[in-house]
Coordinates of C-alpha atoms in Angstrom, one line a residue:
M113 CA 73.5 245.3 16.3
N114 CA 74.9 248.7 15.4
N115 CA 75.7 250.2 12.2
S116 CA 79.4 249.3 11.9
K117 CA 78.7 245.5 12.8
K118 CA 75.8 245.5 10.2
R119 CA 78.3 246.5 7.6
S120 CA 80.7 244.0 8.8
F121 CA 78.5 241.6 8.7
I122 CA 77.1 242.2 5.3
V123 CA 80.6 242.3 3.6
T124 CA 81.5 239.0 5.5
I125 CA 78.5 237.5 3.6
I126 CA 78.9 238.8 0.6
T127 CA 82.8 238.0 0.3
F128 CA 82.0 234.3 1.6
I129 CA 79.4 234.0 -1.1
L130 CA 82.1 235.5 -3.6
I131 CA 84.7 232.8 -2.8
I132 CA 82.2 229.9 -2.4
G133 CA 80.9 231.2 -5.9
G134 CA 84.3 230.7 -7.2
I135 CA 85.2 227.5 -5.8
A136 CA 81.8 226.0 -6.9
L137 CA 82.8 226.4 -10.5
Q138 CA 85.5 224.0 -10.0
P139 CA 85.9 220.7 -11.0
I140 CA 84.9 218.3 -8.4
H141 CA 86.8 214.7 -8.8
A142 CA 85.9 211.7 -7.6
E143 CA 87.9 209.3 -5.7
D144 CA 88.9 205.7 -7.3
D145 CA 88.4 202.8 -5.0
G146 CA 90.8 200.7 -6.9
P147 CA 94.6 201.0 -6.6
E148 CA 96.5 203.9 -6.4
Y149 CA 98.1 205.0 -9.9
T150 CA 99.2 207.8 -11.9
I151 CA 99.6 208.2 -15.9
S152 CA 102.9 209.5 -16.8
K153 CA 102.5 209.0 -20.3
L154 CA 99.9 208.8 -23.3
N155 CA 100.3 208.4 -26.5
I156 CA 97.3 208.4 -28.8
N157 CA 97.6 207.9 -32.8
C158 CA 94.4 207.9 -34.9
Q159 CA 94.7 206.6 -38.4
I160 CA 91.6 207.6 -40.6
E161 CA 90.7 204.8 -43.2
K162 CA 89.1 204.9 -46.7
N163 CA 85.9 203.2 -45.2
G164 CA 85.4 206.3 -42.6
A165 CA 86.5 203.8 -39.9
V166 CA 89.4 204.9 -37.5
R167 CA 92.4 202.9 -36.3
L168 CA 93.5 203.9 -33.0
T169 CA 96.8 202.8 -31.2
R170 CA 96.5 204.0 -27.6
T171 CA 99.7 203.5 -25.2
V172 CA 99.1 204.0 -21.9
T173 CA 102.1 204.3 -19.1
Y174 CA 100.8 204.0 -15.5
H175 CA 103.2 204.2 -12.2
F176 CA 101.3 202.1 -9.5
N177 CA 102.0 202.8 -5.8
D178 CA 99.7 199.7 -4.9
Y179 CA 99.6 196.0 -5.9
A180 CA 97.0 196.0 -8.9
D181 CA 95.6 192.5 -10.8
G182 CA 95.4 194.2 -14.3
L183 CA 94.0 197.4 -16.0
T184 CA 90.8 198.4 -17.8
Y185 CA 90.1 200.6 -20.8
Q186 CA 86.8 201.4 -21.8
Q187 CA 85.6 203.1 -25.1
E188 CA 82.3 204.6 -26.0
L189 CA 81.3 204.0 -29.9
P190 CA 80.0 206.4 -32.6
K191 CA 76.4 204.6 -32.3
T192 CA 74.5 202.1 -30.3
N193 CA 75.8 199.1 -32.5
S194 CA 78.8 200.4 -34.5
P195 CA 81.0 197.8 -35.6
Y196 CA 84.5 197.8 -33.7
H197 CA 87.5 195.2 -34.0
V198 CA 90.0 195.1 -31.0
E199 CA 93.2 193.9 -33.3
K200 CA 95.8 193.2 -30.1
V201 CA 96.7 194.4 -26.6
E202 CA 100.4 194.5 -25.8
V203 CA 102.0 194.8 -22.0
A204 CA 105.4 195.9 -20.6
D205 CA 106.8 196.0 -17.1
N206 CA 109.0 198.8 -16.5
N207 CA 111.1 199.8 -19.6
A208 CA 110.7 196.1 -21.5
K209 CA 109.8 195.9 -24.7
L210 CA 105.9 195.4 -25.3
K211 CA 104.7 192.0 -25.8
P212 CA 101.0 190.5 -27.3
I213 CA 99.1 188.8 -24.8
Q214 CA 96.1 186.3 -25.7
Q215 CA 92.4 187.0 -25.6
N216 CA 90.3 184.7 -23.8
D217 CA 88.1 184.3 -20.7
S218 CA 90.6 182.6 -18.4
E219 CA 91.6 185.3 -16.3
N220 CA 95.0 184.0 -16.2
N221 CA 97.7 186.5 -16.0
N222 CA 98.8 188.3 -19.4
T223 CA 95.3 187.7 -20.8
Y224 CA 92.7 190.1 -21.8
T225 CA 88.8 190.3 -22.3
V226 CA 86.5 192.6 -24.6
T227 CA 83.0 192.7 -23.6
Q228 CA 80.2 195.6 -23.5
G229 CA 80.8 198.2 -21.2
D230 CA 78.3 199.8 -18.5
K231 CA 76.7 201.1 -21.4
D232 CA 75.1 200.0 -24.6
D233 CA 77.2 202.0 -26.8
T234 CA 80.7 200.9 -25.4
F235 CA 82.8 198.1 -25.2
L236 CA 85.2 197.4 -22.3
I237 CA 88.5 196.0 -22.3
K238 CA 89.8 194.1 -19.3
T239 CA 93.4 193.2 -18.8
Y240 CA 94.5 190.8 -16.2
H241 CA 98.2 191.6 -15.5
S242 CA 99.7 191.3 -12.1
V243 CA 101.6 194.7 -10.9
K244 CA 104.0 194.8 -8.2
C245 CA 103.8 198.0 -6.0
D246 CA 106.0 201.3 -7.3
N247 CA 106.3 199.5 -10.7
N248 CA 105.4 201.2 -14.1
V249 CA 103.4 199.1 -16.5
T250 CA 103.1 200.4 -20.2
I251 CA 99.8 199.0 -22.1
R252 CA 98.9 199.4 -25.5
Y253 CA 95.7 199.0 -27.4
V254 CA 95.1 198.4 -31.2
F255 CA 91.3 198.9 -32.4
T256 CA 89.6 200.0 -35.1
M257 CA 85.9 201.4 -35.0
D258 CA 83.8 202.0 -37.8
D259 CA 80.9 204.6 -38.2
A260 CA 83.6 207.3 -36.7
I261 CA 83.2 209.5 -39.6
T262 CA 80.2 211.2 -41.8
N263 CA 80.7 212.3 -45.3
Y264 CA 78.7 215.4 -46.1
A265 CA 78.2 217.2 -49.5
D266 CA 81.1 219.8 -48.8
A267 CA 83.6 218.0 -46.4
A268 CA 83.9 214.9 -44.4
R269 CA 83.6 215.1 -40.6
L270 CA 85.3 213.4 -37.4
N271 CA 83.7 214.5 -34.0
Y272 CA 85.4 212.5 -31.4
K273 CA 86.5 212.8 -27.9
V274 CA 89.6 211.3 -28.2
I275 CA 90.1 211.2 -24.1
G276 CA 87.0 210.9 -22.1
N277 CA 86.5 212.2 -18.6
D278 CA 86.2 209.3 -16.5
T279 CA 90.1 209.0 -15.9
D280 CA 90.0 209.9 -12.1
V281 CA 94.0 210.7 -12.1
T282 CA 95.8 213.7 -13.7
Q283 CA 97.2 212.8 -16.8
K284 CA 100.5 214.1 -18.1
N285 CA 102.7 214.0 -21.2
I286 CA 100.0 213.6 -23.3
H287 CA 100.7 213.2 -27.4
I288 CA 97.8 212.9 -29.9
K289 CA 98.2 212.5 -33.7
F290 CA 95.7 212.1 -36.6
N291 CA 97.0 210.8 -39.8
F292 CA 94.7 211.4 -43.0
G293 CA 96.7 209.3 -45.6
Q294 CA 97.1 212.4 -47.8
K295 CA 98.6 215.5 -47.7
S296 CA 96.5 217.8 -49.6
L297 CA 93.7 218.5 -47.3
T298 CA 91.5 220.9 -48.8
P299 CA 89.2 222.1 -47.4
F300 CA 90.3 221.3 -43.4
K301 CA 89.6 222.9 -40.3
A302 CA 89.9 221.3 -37.0
W303 CA 89.1 222.4 -33.6
M304 CA 90.4 220.6 -30.2
H305 CA 88.9 221.4 -26.8
C306 CA 90.9 220.4 -23.8
N307 CA 88.9 221.7 -20.9
A308 CA 86.8 224.5 -19.8
S309 CA 89.4 227.3 -20.4
H310 CA 91.1 226.0 -23.7
T311 CA 89.6 225.7 -26.9
Q312 CA 92.4 225.9 -30.0
N313 CA 92.3 226.1 -33.4
I314 CA 94.8 223.7 -35.1
S315 CA 96.2 223.6 -38.5
A316 CA 97.6 220.4 -40.3
K317 CA 100.8 219.7 -41.9
D318 CA 101.7 217.1 -44.1
G319 CA 98.6 215.5 -44.0
T320 CA 98.8 215.3 -40.3
L321 CA 97.3 216.7 -37.0
S322 CA 98.6 216.8 -33.7
L323 CA 98.2 218.0 -30.5
A324 CA 100.5 217.8 -27.1
I325 CA 99.4 218.3 -23.6
K326 CA 101.6 218.8 -20.5
K327 CA 98.9 217.8 -18.2
L328 CA 95.6 217.1 -18.1
P329 CA 93.3 217.2 -14.9
A330 CA 91.3 214.2 -13.7
N331 CA 88.0 213.8 -15.1
T332 CA 88.8 216.2 -18.1
Y333 CA 88.1 215.5 -21.9
V334 CA 89.9 216.2 -25.0
E335 CA 87.3 216.7 -27.9
T336 CA 88.3 217.1 -31.6
D337 CA 85.8 218.2 -34.5
I338 CA 87.8 218.1 -37.9
L339 CA 86.5 218.6 -41.5
F340 CA 88.5 217.4 -43.9
P341 CA 88.3 216.6 -47.8
K342 CA 85.9 213.6 -48.5
S343 CA 88.7 212.2 -50.4
V344 CA 90.4 210.7 -47.6
T345 CA 87.4 208.9 -46.7
A346 CA 86.2 208.2 -50.5
Q347 CA 84.7 204.8 -49.4
N348 CA 83.0 205.7 -46.7
P349 CA 79.3 204.1 -46.6
N350 CA 78.1 207.1 -44.1
V351 CA 77.1 209.4 -46.4
K352 CA 74.4 212.7 -45.9
N353 CA 73.5 214.9 -48.7
S354 CA 73.3 218.0 -46.3
K355 CA 76.5 220.7 -45.9
I356 CA 78.5 220.8 -42.8
I357 CA 81.0 223.4 -42.8
S358 CA 79.6 226.7 -42.3
K359 CA 77.1 224.8 -39.6
T360 CA 80.2 223.4 -37.8
I361 CA 81.9 226.6 -38.1
A362 CA 78.9 228.5 -36.3
Q363 CA 78.5 225.7 -33.8
E364 CA 81.8 226.1 -32.9
K365 CA 81.7 229.7 -32.5
K366 CA 79.2 229.4 -30.1
I367 CA 81.1 226.6 -28.2
T368 CA 84.0 229.4 -27.9
H369 CA 81.8 232.2 -26.6
E370 CA 80.5 229.8 -24.0
R371 CA 83.7 228.9 -22.9
E372 CA 85.0 232.5 -23.0
L373 CA 82.1 233.4 -20.8
L374 CA 82.7 230.3 -18.7
F375 CA 86.4 231.1 -18.3
F376 CA 85.5 235.0 -17.5
L377 CA 83.2 233.9 -15.0
N378 CA 85.1 230.9 -13.4
Y379 CA 88.4 232.9 -13.4
C380 CA 88.1 236.6 -14.0
L381 CA 84.6 237.9 -12.6
L382 CA 85.8 237.6 -8.6
P383 CA 89.3 238.9 -9.2
L384 CA 88.0 241.8 -11.4
I385 CA 85.4 242.5 -8.5
I386 CA 87.9 242.3 -6.0
I387 CA 90.4 244.2 -7.6
G388 CA 88.0 247.0 -8.2
Y389 CA 87.1 247.1 -4.7
A390 CA 90.6 247.4 -4.0
V391 CA 91.2 250.3 -6.4
L392 CA 88.2 252.1 -5.0
R393 CA 89.3 251.8 -1.6
F394 CA 92.5 252.8 -2.6
L395 CA 91.2 255.8 -4.3
I396 CA 89.1 257.0 -1.8
V397 CA 91.6 256.8 1.1
R398 CA 93.9 258.8 -1.1
R399 CA 91.7 261.5 -1.6
K400 CA 90.1 261.7 1.4
A401 CA 91.8 260.5 4.2
Q402 CA 94.8 262.2 6.3
K403 CA 97.6 263.0 3.8
A404 CA 100.1 262.6 6.8
R405 CA 100.7 258.8 6.8
I406 CA 100.3 256.6 10.0
L407 CA 104.1 256.9 11.6
K408 CA 106.1 254.2 12.6
V409 CA 106.6 253.3 16.1
G410 CA 110.2 254.2 16.0
E411 CA 109.2 257.9 14.1
I412 CA 106.9 258.8 17.0
P413 CA 108.7 260.9 19.7
H414 CA 108.1 260.5 23.4
N415 CA 105.4 262.9 25.0
F416 CA 105.4 263.5 28.7
D417 CA 102.1 265.1 28.5
I418 CA 99.4 263.3 30.5
P419 CA 96.5 262.4 28.6
T420 CA 93.2 264.0 29.2
M421 CA 91.0 261.6 27.9
P422 CA 89.9 258.1 29.7
V423 CA 91.9 255.3 29.9
G424 CA 89.7 253.2 27.6
M425 CA 89.6 256.0 24.8
A426 CA 93.4 256.1 25.0
N427 CA 93.6 252.6 24.0
A428 CA 90.6 252.6 21.8
L429 CA 92.8 255.1 19.9
L430 CA 95.7 252.6 19.8
K431 CA 93.5 250.1 18.5
E432 CA 91.9 251.9 15.9
R433 CA 95.1 253.3 14.3
G434 CA 94.0 253.1 10.8
S435 CA 96.0 249.9 9.5
V436 CA 94.9 246.4 9.4
F437 CA 98.8 245.3 10.1
T438 CA 100.3 247.7 12.2
G439 CA 97.2 248.3 14.4
E440 CA 97.8 247.5 18.2
T441 CA 96.5 244.9 20.2
V442 CA 94.6 246.0 23.5
D443 CA 94.2 244.1 26.4
K444 CA 90.8 244.6 27.8
F445 CA 91.3 243.5 31.1
N446 CA 94.3 246.0 31.4
T447 CA 92.4 248.7 30.0
F448 CA 89.3 248.0 32.6
I449 CA 92.2 247.9 35.6
G450 CA 93.2 251.3 34.4
E451 CA 89.9 252.7 34.2
L452 CA 89.1 251.5 38.0
L453 CA 92.1 253.3 39.3
Q454 CA 91.3 256.2 37.2
L455 CA 87.8 256.4 38.7
H456 CA 89.2 256.0 42.2
N457 CA 91.5 258.9 41.6
E458 CA 88.4 260.7 40.7
G459 CA 86.5 259.8 43.8
K460 CA 84.1 257.9 41.8
I461 CA 84.6 254.5 43.2
K462 CA 86.5 253.8 46.1
I463 CA 89.3 250.9 46.2
E464 CA 90.5 249.4 49.5
S465 CA 92.3 246.4 51.2
I466 CA 89.5 244.5 53.4
V467 CA 91.7 241.5 54.3
N468 CA 95.2 241.1 54.6
N469 CA 96.1 237.8 56.2
Y470 CA 98.8 235.8 55.6
E471 CA 99.1 232.0 56.5
V472 CA 102.1 229.8 56.2
L473 CA 101.0 226.4 55.1
L474 CA 103.6 223.2 55.5
K475 CA 103.7 221.1 52.4
K476 CA 106.0 218.3 51.0
S477 CA 107.5 220.6 48.4
G478 CA 108.2 223.1 51.3
P479 CA 106.5 226.1 53.1
Q480 CA 103.8 228.2 51.2
I481 CA 101.6 231.3 51.5
K482 CA 98.3 231.3 51.6
D483 CA 97.2 235.0 50.8
D484 CA 93.4 235.8 51.8
S485 CA 93.7 239.3 50.7
D486 CA 91.0 241.2 48.9
Y487 CA 89.9 243.9 47.7
Q488 CA 86.5 246.2 48.0
I489 CA 85.2 248.4 45.3
T490 CA 82.9 251.0 46.8
L491 CA 80.4 253.0 44.1
K492 CA 80.5 256.6 45.0
D493 CA 79.0 258.2 42.0
S494 CA 75.9 256.5 39.9
S495 CA 76.9 258.3 36.9
I496 CA 79.3 255.9 35.5
I497 CA 76.5 253.5 35.5
N498 CA 75.6 253.3 31.5
G499 CA 72.0 253.8 31.2
K500 CA 72.2 252.3 27.7
F501 CA 72.5 248.9 29.1
S502 CA 70.6 246.6 31.0
K503 CA 72.3 245.5 34.7
K504 CA 73.3 242.3 32.6
E505 CA 74.6 244.4 29.6
D506 CA 76.6 247.3 31.5
I507 CA 80.0 246.4 33.4
Y508 CA 79.4 248.7 36.4
S509 CA 75.8 247.7 36.6
L510 CA 76.7 243.9 36.6
L511 CA 79.3 244.7 39.1
F512 CA 77.5 246.6 41.7
Y513 CA 73.9 245.6 41.2
V514 CA 74.3 242.0 40.1
I515 CA 77.8 240.8 41.3
G516 CA 77.6 243.0 44.7
D517 CA 74.9 244.4 46.8
G518 CA 74.1 247.7 45.1
H519 CA 76.5 249.7 46.6
K520 CA 80.2 247.3 46.5
F521 CA 81.6 244.1 45.6
T522 CA 84.7 242.4 46.1
L523 CA 87.3 240.8 44.0
N524 CA 86.8 237.4 45.8
Q525 CA 82.7 237.8 45.3
L526 CA 83.3 238.3 41.4
R527 CA 85.6 235.1 41.4
K528 CA 83.1 233.1 43.6
I529 CA 80.0 233.9 41.7
A530 CA 81.5 233.4 38.2
S531 CA 83.4 229.9 39.0
G532 CA 80.0 228.3 40.0
N533 CA 78.0 230.5 37.1
R534 CA 79.3 229.7 33.7
Q535 CA 76.4 232.2 32.3
R536 CA 77.4 234.9 34.9
A537 CA 81.0 234.7 33.8
K538 CA 79.9 234.9 30.0
E539 CA 77.6 238.0 31.0
F540 CA 80.7 239.5 32.6
L541 CA 82.8 239.0 29.4
T542 CA 80.1 240.3 27.4
A543 CA 79.5 243.4 29.3
L544 CA 83.6 244.3 29.3
D545 CA 83.3 244.1 25.2
N546 CA 80.2 246.4 25.4
W547 CA 82.5 248.5 27.3
F548 CA 85.4 248.5 25.3
N549 CA 83.0 248.9 22.0
E550 CA 81.6 251.9 23.3
Y551 CA 85.1 253.9 23.6
L552 CA 85.8 252.1 19.9
S553 CA 82.2 253.6 18.6
T554 CA 83.8 257.1 20.2
V555 CA 86.6 256.8 18.7
E556 CA 85.2 256.0 15.2
K557 CA 82.6 258.8 15.1
Q558 CA 85.0 261.5 16.5
Y559 CA 88.5 260.6 15.3
T560 CA 88.2 259.1 11.9
I561 CA 87.0 260.2 8.6
S562 CA 83.2 259.6 7.9
F563 CA 81.8 256.3 6.6
A564 CA 80.7 258.1 3.3
D565 CA 84.3 258.6 2.7
K566 CA 85.8 255.3 3.6
I567 CA 85.4 251.6 3.7
S568 CA 85.4 250.5 7.0
K569 CA 88.4 249.0 8.8
N570 CA 86.6 245.5 9.0
N571 CA 85.7 245.8 5.2
R572 CA 89.4 246.3 4.9
K573 CA 90.3 243.3 6.4
Y574 CA 88.2 241.2 4.8
L575 CA 89.2 243.0 1.4
I576 CA 92.7 241.9 2.1
A577 CA 92.1 238.7 3.3
T578 CA 89.9 237.7 0.7
L579 CA 92.7 239.0 -1.9
I580 CA 94.9 236.9 -0.5
I581 CA 92.7 233.9 -0.7
L582 CA 92.0 234.7 -4.3
S583 CA 95.5 235.1 -5.2
V584 CA 96.5 231.5 -3.9
W585 CA 93.6 230.2 -5.6
V586 CA 94.5 231.4 -8.8
I587 CA 98.1 230.1 -8.4
I588 CA 96.7 226.7 -7.6
E589 CA 94.7 226.9 -10.5
V590 CA 97.7 227.9 -12.8
S591 CA 99.5 224.6 -11.4
I592 CA 96.8 222.8 -13.1
F593 CA 96.1 224.7 -16.3
D594 CA 98.7 225.7 -18.3
S595 CA 97.1 229.3 -19.4
G596 CA 98.7 232.6 -20.0
K597 CA 95.5 234.1 -19.3
I598 CA 95.4 232.5 -15.8
I599 CA 99.2 233.3 -15.1
A600 CA 98.2 237.2 -15.8
I601 CA 95.5 237.3 -13.7
A602 CA 97.4 235.6 -10.8
L603 CA 100.1 238.1 -11.2
L604 CA 97.5 241.1 -11.0
C605 CA 96.0 239.7 -8.0
L606 CA 99.5 239.0 -6.6
A607 CA 100.2 243.0 -7.5
I608 CA 96.9 244.4 -6.4
S609 CA 97.4 242.6 -2.7
L610 CA 100.8 243.6 -2.2
L611 CA 99.5 247.1 -3.3
S612 CA 96.6 247.0 -1.0
V613 CA 98.7 246.1 2.0
F614 CA 101.3 248.4 1.5
T615 CA 98.7 251.1 1.2
Y616 CA 96.7 250.3 4.0
H617 CA 99.8 250.0 6.2
R618 CA 101.0 253.4 5.3
N619 CA 97.7 255.3 5.8
T620 CA 95.2 256.3 8.2
N621 CA 91.7 256.8 8.6
F622 CA 92.1 259.1 11.4
N623 CA 90.8 262.8 11.0
T624 CA 93.1 265.7 11.9
E625 CA 92.4 265.7 15.3
G626 CA 92.3 261.7 15.5
L627 CA 95.8 261.6 14.1
E628 CA 97.1 264.4 16.6
K629 CA 95.6 262.7 19.5
Y630 CA 96.6 259.0 18.4
I631 CA 100.3 260.2 18.1
K632 CA 100.3 261.9 21.5
I633 CA 98.9 258.9 22.8
S634 CA 101.3 256.3 21.1
G635 CA 104.2 258.8 22.4
F636 CA 103.2 258.9 26.0
K637 CA 103.1 255.0 25.7
K638 CA 106.1 254.9 24.3
M639 CA 108.0 257.3 27.1
L640 CA 106.5 254.9 29.9
H641 CA 108.1 252.0 28.1
D642 CA 111.3 253.5 27.5
T643 CA 112.2 256.0 30.4
S644 CA 114.3 254.1 33.0
N645 CA 114.9 256.7 35.4
F646 CA 111.6 258.9 36.3
K647 CA 113.4 261.0 38.8
N648 CA 115.7 262.5 36.1
S649 CA 113.4 262.5 33.6
K650 CA 110.5 265.4 32.9
L651 CA 108.2 263.3 35.5
D652 CA 110.2 264.1 38.3
D653 CA 107.1 265.5 40.5
L654 CA 105.8 261.9 42.3
T655 CA 102.4 263.4 42.6
L656 CA 102.0 263.4 38.8
W657 CA 102.0 259.4 39.2
K658 CA 98.8 259.2 40.9
D659 CA 97.4 260.5 37.5
I660 CA 99.9 258.7 35.3
L661 CA 99.6 255.2 36.8
P662 CA 96.2 254.3 35.5
Y663 CA 97.4 255.0 32.2
A664 CA 100.6 252.1 32.7
A665 CA 98.3 249.7 34.2
G666 CA 95.9 250.1 31.1
F667 CA 99.2 249.9 28.8
G668 CA 100.3 246.7 30.7
L669 CA 103.2 248.5 31.9
A670 CA 102.1 248.7 35.8
P671 CA 104.4 246.2 37.4
K672 CA 107.5 247.5 35.3
I673 CA 106.7 251.2 36.1
L674 CA 106.3 250.3 40.0
D675 CA 109.8 249.0 39.8
R676 CA 111.2 252.0 38.4
L677 CA 109.3 254.5 40.3
H678 CA 110.8 252.6 43.7
Q679 CA 114.2 252.9 42.2
S680 CA 114.0 256.9 41.5
F681 CA 112.0 257.5 44.7
S682 CA 112.1 256.5 48.3
E683 CA 109.6 255.4 50.6
A684 CA 109.3 258.5 52.3
E685 CA 108.4 260.6 49.1
F686 CA 106.0 257.8 48.3
I687 CA 103.8 258.4 51.8
S688 CA 104.0 262.1 51.4
S689 CA 102.9 262.2 47.8
F690 CA 100.1 259.4 48.1
H691 CA 98.6 259.4 51.5
G692 CA 95.3 257.6 51.2
N693 CA 96.0 256.4 47.8
D694 CA 99.1 253.9 48.7
F695 CA 97.5 250.8 48.4
Y696 CA 98.0 250.4 44.9
Y697 CA 101.1 252.2 45.0
E698 CA 103.1 250.9 47.8
K699 CA 105.8 248.7 46.3
T700 CA 104.6 245.3 47.3
D701 CA 100.6 245.6 47.9
G702 CA 100.5 247.9 44.6
K703 CA 102.1 245.2 42.6
Y704 CA 99.7 242.6 44.2
F705 CA 96.6 244.5 43.5
Y706 CA 97.3 245.0 39.6
V707 CA 98.1 240.9 40.2
K708 CA 95.2 240.3 42.1
V709 CA 92.4 241.6 39.7
R710 CA 94.4 240.4 36.7
I711 CA 94.0 236.9 38.3
T712 CA 90.5 237.4 38.8
F713 CA 89.5 238.5 35.6
S714 CA 91.3 235.6 34.1
D715 CA 89.6 233.1 36.4
V716 CA 86.3 234.7 35.1
K717 CA 87.2 233.8 31.7
S718 CA 88.5 230.6 32.3
S719 CA 84.9 229.9 33.9
A720 CA 83.0 231.3 31.1
S721 CA 84.9 229.0 28.7
G722 CA 84.3 225.7 30.6
G723 CA 88.3 225.7 31.2
D724 CA 90.4 225.2 33.9
S725 CA 92.0 228.1 35.3
S726 CA 95.4 226.3 35.6
S727 CA 83.6 220.5 -13.0
S728 CA 83.9 218.3 -14.2
S729 CA 84.5 220.1 -17.8
S730 CA 82.2 217.6 -19.7
G731 CA 79.1 218.2 -20.9
F732 CA 79.5 221.8 -21.2
G733 CA 80.7 223.5 -24.8
S734 CA 81.0 220.1 -25.9
S735 CA 80.4 219.7 -30.0
G736 CA 78.6 216.2 -29.4
G737 CA 81.3 213.8 -30.1
F738 CA 81.2 210.3 -29.4
G739 CA 83.8 208.8 -26.7
G740 CA 82.8 211.0 -23.7
N741 CA 82.7 207.6 -21.6
S742 CA 85.9 206.4 -22.2
G743 CA 88.7 206.4 -19.8
D744 CA 91.6 204.3 -18.2
G745 CA 91.4 202.3 -15.2
A746 CA 93.3 199.6 -12.9
F747 CA 91.7 196.5 -10.6

């Protein structure tokens, strides 16, 4: 594995760990096997009694997408054997008036039972009420819990999870209200914890304390910790002589710090790392890379000068380009065909047609031509063999020594061996990758700024991809949590993403020589693509086309160029100019060689592939209030 691949692999792993780490910090919500429903409205009224009890009126509106037999509600008590009393349960379908139902063990419709819950310190209200699909049901529970409040030497304290974390659906339009029974509340301090990203100090007015929540994620609690005058619960038998105010304030400060740390780890750390990486990349590129921006295709002038580099190097330059989103897609098959033609021109290999038999076959669909033509490639100069690779890893060694007899091979040999040997077909594709990667490596070393002065192209891809994923991830979080901080982070991530995309789109990693060569190669390709009449252009000498056509093949323009050449020049001009090279320049046979070798490579690729060629937020940052197992449900 070369250094570039190692760097890419390391960055991939780091990026993957960061993304997974961020996702891992998110709550995991369990699925409920019961009827499908949503909670569209929840009102909770907590009346503080003189004896230290809390009288709760809990009104819940469900929307059912299934049929249901009834509803459940489980409430955790302040202590294991704390007294409680369920006063009544009222039910209404759709928008009808709430009506009380009877408590008994008959399990008949419109009855309810009160039993011990799944733990000793809980009780369960099970309401039997038939619900039709796509109907709304409103249920109201009224119950009292003793031992909920403790009177200390300096204040009374209620530490209570008003909403537990056992509700498996999102709850919307939540209104919570505490009534203390007197207007003068001194001392008074209250904290409400909504989820891992939200802790808020609340002040009371007119002897009440209220909280409104638009949307609460599934399995998320709402906890209150309230200090208020002992006079509110003057008859409370649950008394302690110790002071509580300073202790509770210290505890809540600790919880706030923990939640701020969790918020930072969950929503800020990953964005800040990636944003810092993006900014660093931006500053380095701006300082070290070419100040000349990469030109748009429309801005690159036509170039009529024949390149002085191999076809593979030319396409490697086009692929490098220096921009993730504007870099060109290079076809390795076309590139290799172009290099074969170029090596033939240089006398290092010889390409010749060895069979040219055509047979007309009568088919039901009509006459068809069976073409047995083949091409033989003979090795003339062994210097093209790459000594860095073994026979199976080097493309020319594989073709001449493994596929062929050490001196030559034919296209039909390649097709037949590959079609009968999937492993051999894979070796061919691997060797082709090695061949082109050598050119890419040369381009990176010679024509781009050094790695010390840049973050590599592959790193840039992962960076931009991660920024986009991160932005989407944070936007999803915004849809769940109403938090100005998260919205700000989302907007910052999106802004950095757009800045990165714009920066990398308009800047290049090429050094001065590389940028100059890229513009020339790109302009040459553009000229071949755009020029319609070569005889009237600067390339009116047909002998030049022996050196030009390998590039046309490498760019995938060979069929189009051959058509235009035959429109511009006569057969006599071709014969006098090309002589022994007419096997791939002659109009019919020339197009066929290009198509023949393309089909051969496609068959090898098909053979290689085996195909046919045709948090829960509970338990962290809690102030220890009871009620953590309470939750609504249905059966």
